[in-house]
Short mmCIF file of C-alpha atoms in Angstrom, two decimals:
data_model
loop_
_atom_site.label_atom_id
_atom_site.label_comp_id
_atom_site.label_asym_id
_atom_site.label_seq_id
_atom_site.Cartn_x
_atom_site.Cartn_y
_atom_site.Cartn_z
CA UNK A 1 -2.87 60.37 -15.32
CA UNK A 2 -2.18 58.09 -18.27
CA UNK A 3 -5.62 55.69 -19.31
CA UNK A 4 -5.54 52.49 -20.93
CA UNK A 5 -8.33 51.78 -22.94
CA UNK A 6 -8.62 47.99 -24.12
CA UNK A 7 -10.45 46.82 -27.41
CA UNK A 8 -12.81 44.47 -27.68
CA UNK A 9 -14.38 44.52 -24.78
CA UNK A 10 -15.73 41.23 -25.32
CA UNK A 11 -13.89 38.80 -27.95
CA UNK A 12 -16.06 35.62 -29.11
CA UNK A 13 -13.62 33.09 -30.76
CA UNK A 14 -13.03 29.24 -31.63
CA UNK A 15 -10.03 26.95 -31.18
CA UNK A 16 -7.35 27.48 -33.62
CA UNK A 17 -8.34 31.03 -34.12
CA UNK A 18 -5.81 33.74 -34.53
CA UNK A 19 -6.85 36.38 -32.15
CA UNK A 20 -5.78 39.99 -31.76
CA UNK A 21 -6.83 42.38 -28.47
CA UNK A 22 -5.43 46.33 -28.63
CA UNK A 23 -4.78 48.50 -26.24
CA UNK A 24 -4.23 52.03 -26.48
CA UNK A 25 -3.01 54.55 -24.15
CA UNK A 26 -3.55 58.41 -23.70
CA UNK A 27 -0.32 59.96 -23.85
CA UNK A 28 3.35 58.18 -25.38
CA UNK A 29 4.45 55.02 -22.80
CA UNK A 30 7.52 54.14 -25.61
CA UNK A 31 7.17 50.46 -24.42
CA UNK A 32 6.69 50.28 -20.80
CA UNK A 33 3.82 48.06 -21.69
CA UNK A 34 2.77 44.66 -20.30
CA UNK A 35 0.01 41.95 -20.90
CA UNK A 36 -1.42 39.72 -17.97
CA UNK A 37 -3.96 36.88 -18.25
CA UNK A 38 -6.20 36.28 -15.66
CA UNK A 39 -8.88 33.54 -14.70
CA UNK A 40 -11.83 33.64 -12.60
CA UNK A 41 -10.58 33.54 -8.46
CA UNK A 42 -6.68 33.44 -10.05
CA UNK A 43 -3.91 36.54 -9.62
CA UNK A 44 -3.44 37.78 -13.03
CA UNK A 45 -0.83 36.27 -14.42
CA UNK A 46 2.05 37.92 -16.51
CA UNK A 47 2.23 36.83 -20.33
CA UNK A 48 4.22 39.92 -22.14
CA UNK A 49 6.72 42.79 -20.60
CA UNK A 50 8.11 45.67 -22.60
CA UNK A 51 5.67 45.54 -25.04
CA UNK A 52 7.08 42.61 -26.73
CA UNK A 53 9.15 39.81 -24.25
CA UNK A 54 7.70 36.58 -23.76
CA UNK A 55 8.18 35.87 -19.49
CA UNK A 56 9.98 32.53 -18.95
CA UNK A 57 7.18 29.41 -19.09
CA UNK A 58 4.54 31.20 -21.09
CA UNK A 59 3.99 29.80 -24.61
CA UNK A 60 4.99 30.71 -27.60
CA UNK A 61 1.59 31.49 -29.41
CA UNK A 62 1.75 34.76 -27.14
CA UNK A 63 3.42 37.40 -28.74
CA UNK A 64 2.84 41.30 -28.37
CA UNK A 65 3.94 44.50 -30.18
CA UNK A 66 3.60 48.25 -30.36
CA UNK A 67 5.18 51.09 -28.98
CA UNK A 68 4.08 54.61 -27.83
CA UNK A 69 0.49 54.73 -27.69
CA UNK A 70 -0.55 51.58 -29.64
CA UNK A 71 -0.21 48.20 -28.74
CA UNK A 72 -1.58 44.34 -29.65
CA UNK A 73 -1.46 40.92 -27.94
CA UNK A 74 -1.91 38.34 -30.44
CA UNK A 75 -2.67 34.64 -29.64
CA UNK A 76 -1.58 32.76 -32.78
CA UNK A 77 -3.77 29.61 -32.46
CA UNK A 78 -6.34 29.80 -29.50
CA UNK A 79 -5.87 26.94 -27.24
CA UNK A 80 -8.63 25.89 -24.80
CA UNK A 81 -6.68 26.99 -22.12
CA UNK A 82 -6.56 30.59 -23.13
CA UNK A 83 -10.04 31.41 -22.84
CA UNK A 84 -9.87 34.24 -19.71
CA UNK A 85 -9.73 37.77 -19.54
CA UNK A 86 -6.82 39.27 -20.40
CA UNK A 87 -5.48 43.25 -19.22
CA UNK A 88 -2.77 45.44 -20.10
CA UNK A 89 -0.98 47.86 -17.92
CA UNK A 90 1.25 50.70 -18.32
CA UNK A 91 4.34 51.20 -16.25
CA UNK A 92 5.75 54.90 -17.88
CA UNK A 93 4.53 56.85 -15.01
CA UNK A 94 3.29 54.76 -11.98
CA UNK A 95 0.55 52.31 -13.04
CA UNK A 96 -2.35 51.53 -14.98
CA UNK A 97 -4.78 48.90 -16.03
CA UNK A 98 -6.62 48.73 -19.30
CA UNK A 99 -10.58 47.80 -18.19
CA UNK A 100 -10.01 44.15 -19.81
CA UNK A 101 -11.09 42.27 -22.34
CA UNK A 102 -12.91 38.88 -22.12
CA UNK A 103 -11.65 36.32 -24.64
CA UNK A 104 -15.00 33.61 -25.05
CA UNK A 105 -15.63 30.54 -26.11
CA UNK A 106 -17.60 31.51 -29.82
CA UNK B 1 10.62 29.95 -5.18
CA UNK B 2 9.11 33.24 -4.76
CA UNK B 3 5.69 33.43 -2.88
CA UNK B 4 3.66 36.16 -1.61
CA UNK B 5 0.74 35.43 0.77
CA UNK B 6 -1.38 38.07 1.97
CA UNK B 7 -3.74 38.06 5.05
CA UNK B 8 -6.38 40.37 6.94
CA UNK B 9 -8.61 40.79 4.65
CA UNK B 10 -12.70 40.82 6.43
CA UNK B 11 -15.72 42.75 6.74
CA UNK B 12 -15.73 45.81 7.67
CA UNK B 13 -17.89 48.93 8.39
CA UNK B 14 -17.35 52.12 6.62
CA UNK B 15 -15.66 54.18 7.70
CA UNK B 16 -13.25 51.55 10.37
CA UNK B 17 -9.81 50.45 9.46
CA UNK B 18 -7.71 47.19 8.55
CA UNK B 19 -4.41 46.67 7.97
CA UNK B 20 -3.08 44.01 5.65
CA UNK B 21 -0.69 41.80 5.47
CA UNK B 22 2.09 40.33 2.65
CA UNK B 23 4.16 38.12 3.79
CA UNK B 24 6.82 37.28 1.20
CA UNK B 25 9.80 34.61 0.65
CA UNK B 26 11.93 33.49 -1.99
CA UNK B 27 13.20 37.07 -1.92
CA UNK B 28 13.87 40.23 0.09
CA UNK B 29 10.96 42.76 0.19
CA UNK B 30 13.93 45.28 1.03
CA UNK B 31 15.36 45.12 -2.71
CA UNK B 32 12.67 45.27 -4.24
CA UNK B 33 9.31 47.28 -5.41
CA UNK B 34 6.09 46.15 -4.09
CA UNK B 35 2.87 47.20 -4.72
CA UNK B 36 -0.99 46.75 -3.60
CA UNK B 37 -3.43 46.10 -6.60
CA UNK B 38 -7.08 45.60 -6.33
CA UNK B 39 -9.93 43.96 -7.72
CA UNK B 40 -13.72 45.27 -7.20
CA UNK B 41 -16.22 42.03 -7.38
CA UNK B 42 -16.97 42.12 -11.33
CA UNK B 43 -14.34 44.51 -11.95
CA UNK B 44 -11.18 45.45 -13.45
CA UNK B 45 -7.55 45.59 -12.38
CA UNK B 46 -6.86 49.14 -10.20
CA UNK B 47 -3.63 49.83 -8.79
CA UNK B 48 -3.14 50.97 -5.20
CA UNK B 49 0.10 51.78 -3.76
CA UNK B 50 3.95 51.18 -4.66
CA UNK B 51 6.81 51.31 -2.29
CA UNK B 52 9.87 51.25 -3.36
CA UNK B 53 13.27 49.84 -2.25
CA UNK B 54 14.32 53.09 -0.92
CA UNK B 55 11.30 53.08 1.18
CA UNK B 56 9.62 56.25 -1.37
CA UNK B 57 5.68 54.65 -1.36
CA UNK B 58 3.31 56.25 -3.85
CA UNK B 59 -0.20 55.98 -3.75
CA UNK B 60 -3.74 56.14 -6.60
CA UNK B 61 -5.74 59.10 -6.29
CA UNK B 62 -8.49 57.66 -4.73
CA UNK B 63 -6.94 56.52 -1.49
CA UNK B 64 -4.61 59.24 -1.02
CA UNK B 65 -4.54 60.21 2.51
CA UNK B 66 -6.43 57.10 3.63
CA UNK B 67 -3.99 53.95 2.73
CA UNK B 68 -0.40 53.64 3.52
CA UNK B 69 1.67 50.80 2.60
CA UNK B 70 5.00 50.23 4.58
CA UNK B 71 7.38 47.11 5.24
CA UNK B 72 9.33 45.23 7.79
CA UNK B 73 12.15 43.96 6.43
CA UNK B 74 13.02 41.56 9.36
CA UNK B 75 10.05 40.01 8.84
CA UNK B 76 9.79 40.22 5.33
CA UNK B 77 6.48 41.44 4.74
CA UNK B 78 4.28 44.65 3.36
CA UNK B 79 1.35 46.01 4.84
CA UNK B 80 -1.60 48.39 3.75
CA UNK B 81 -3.06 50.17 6.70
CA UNK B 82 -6.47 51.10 5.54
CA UNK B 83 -8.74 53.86 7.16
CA UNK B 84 -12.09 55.76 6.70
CA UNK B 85 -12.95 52.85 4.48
CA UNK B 86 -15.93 53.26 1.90
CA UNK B 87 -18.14 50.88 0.12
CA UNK B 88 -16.20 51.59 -2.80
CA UNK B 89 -12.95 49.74 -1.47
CA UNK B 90 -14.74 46.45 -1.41
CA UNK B 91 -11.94 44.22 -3.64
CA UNK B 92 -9.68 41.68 -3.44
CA UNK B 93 -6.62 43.16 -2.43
CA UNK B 94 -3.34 41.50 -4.28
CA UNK B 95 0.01 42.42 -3.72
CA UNK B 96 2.54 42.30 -6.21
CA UNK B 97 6.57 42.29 -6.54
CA UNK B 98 7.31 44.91 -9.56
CA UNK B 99 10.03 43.61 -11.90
CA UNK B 100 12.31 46.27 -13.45
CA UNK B 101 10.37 46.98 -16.48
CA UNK B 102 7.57 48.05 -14.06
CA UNK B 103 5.36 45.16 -14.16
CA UNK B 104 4.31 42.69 -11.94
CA UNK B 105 6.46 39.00 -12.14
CA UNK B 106 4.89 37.57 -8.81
CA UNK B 107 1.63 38.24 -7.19
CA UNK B 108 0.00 36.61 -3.80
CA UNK B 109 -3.84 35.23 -4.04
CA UNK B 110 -5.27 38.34 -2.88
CA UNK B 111 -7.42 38.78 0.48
CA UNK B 112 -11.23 39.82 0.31
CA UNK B 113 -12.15 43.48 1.97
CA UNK B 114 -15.76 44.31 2.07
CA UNK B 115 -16.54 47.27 3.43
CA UNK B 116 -20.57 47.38 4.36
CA UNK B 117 -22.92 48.38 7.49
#
């Protein structure tokens, strides 16, 4: 089975900060890699697919890279908005999430 | 617009059954991948079961042999049958429509299963 494992944890931040979460997985995924946001009682909700596409509607201070085993979501300038918990999951061989990683108000 | 609601969700005791419900629209379940994802109270994302357009289903280690997930395409809608249920599958069950990069584009509000005595 392929693991996802998601750093920080925890992320403390302000608005306007440039923030950057990693995930990393344990054998080569090339870049069947996507990012979901998720708030407390909400479905997550899709931000980034294959690694590095932007879905339709979601905005432009989203933006993801990486292949193989190493990837980063980066939020450009933190909105109030964004502060959630944010996952990544692997789709090279069926499915899995990273644990998560809490993005909070600093 | 695509929506998937899912339904039957309750309390249960271990080691009874449920079956759940997605019904979907905007779309045909029958061309497309669906899965079951779940959420333990607290916890992370944990994915379930997949069946695919061809009807193949696929299922996580730890409810192998316990869960399957079918469809009825007249009707439009997935189900998990659930049995010999443990503590441990207390979540919020979401299912999911799996785009063809292998995530998930559309997901339903999920449905509560607690499983306790």
């Amino acid at each position: 089975d392929i693991q996802m494992t998601q750093s920080p944890s925890t992320l403390s931040a302000s608005v306007g900060d440039r923030v950057t979460i990693t995930c990393r997985a344990s054998q080569n995924i090339n870049r069947w890699l996507a990012w979901y946001q998720q708030k407390p009682g909400k479905a997550p909700k899709l931000l980034i697919y294959k690694a590095s596409s932007l879905e339709s509607g979601v905005p432009s201070r989203f933006s993801g890279s990486g292949s193989g085993t190493e990837f980063t979501l980066t939020i450009s300038s933190l909105q109030p908005d964004d502060f959630a918990t944010y996952y990544c999951q692997q789709s090279n061989s069926y499915s899995t999430f990273g644990q998560g990683t809490k993005v909070e108000i600093k | 617009e695509v929506q998937l609601v899912e339904s039957g969700g309750g309390l249960v005791q271990p080691g009874g059954s449920l079956r759940l419900s997605c019904a979907a629209s905007g779309f045909s379940v029958s061309d497309n991948y669906m899965s079951w994802v779940r959420q333990a109270p607290g916890k992370g994302l944990e994915w379930v079961s997949i069946i695919y357009n061809s009807g193949t289903t696929y299922y996580a280690d730890s409810v192998t042999g316990r869960f399957t997930i079918s469809r009825d395409n007249f009707k439009n809608t997935i189900y998990l049958q659930m049995n010999s249920l443990r503590a441990e599958d207390t979540a919020v069950y979401y299912c999911a429509r799996v785009a063809g990069s292998g995530c998930y584009g559309a997901w339903g509000q999920g449905t509560l299963v607690t499983v306790s005595s």
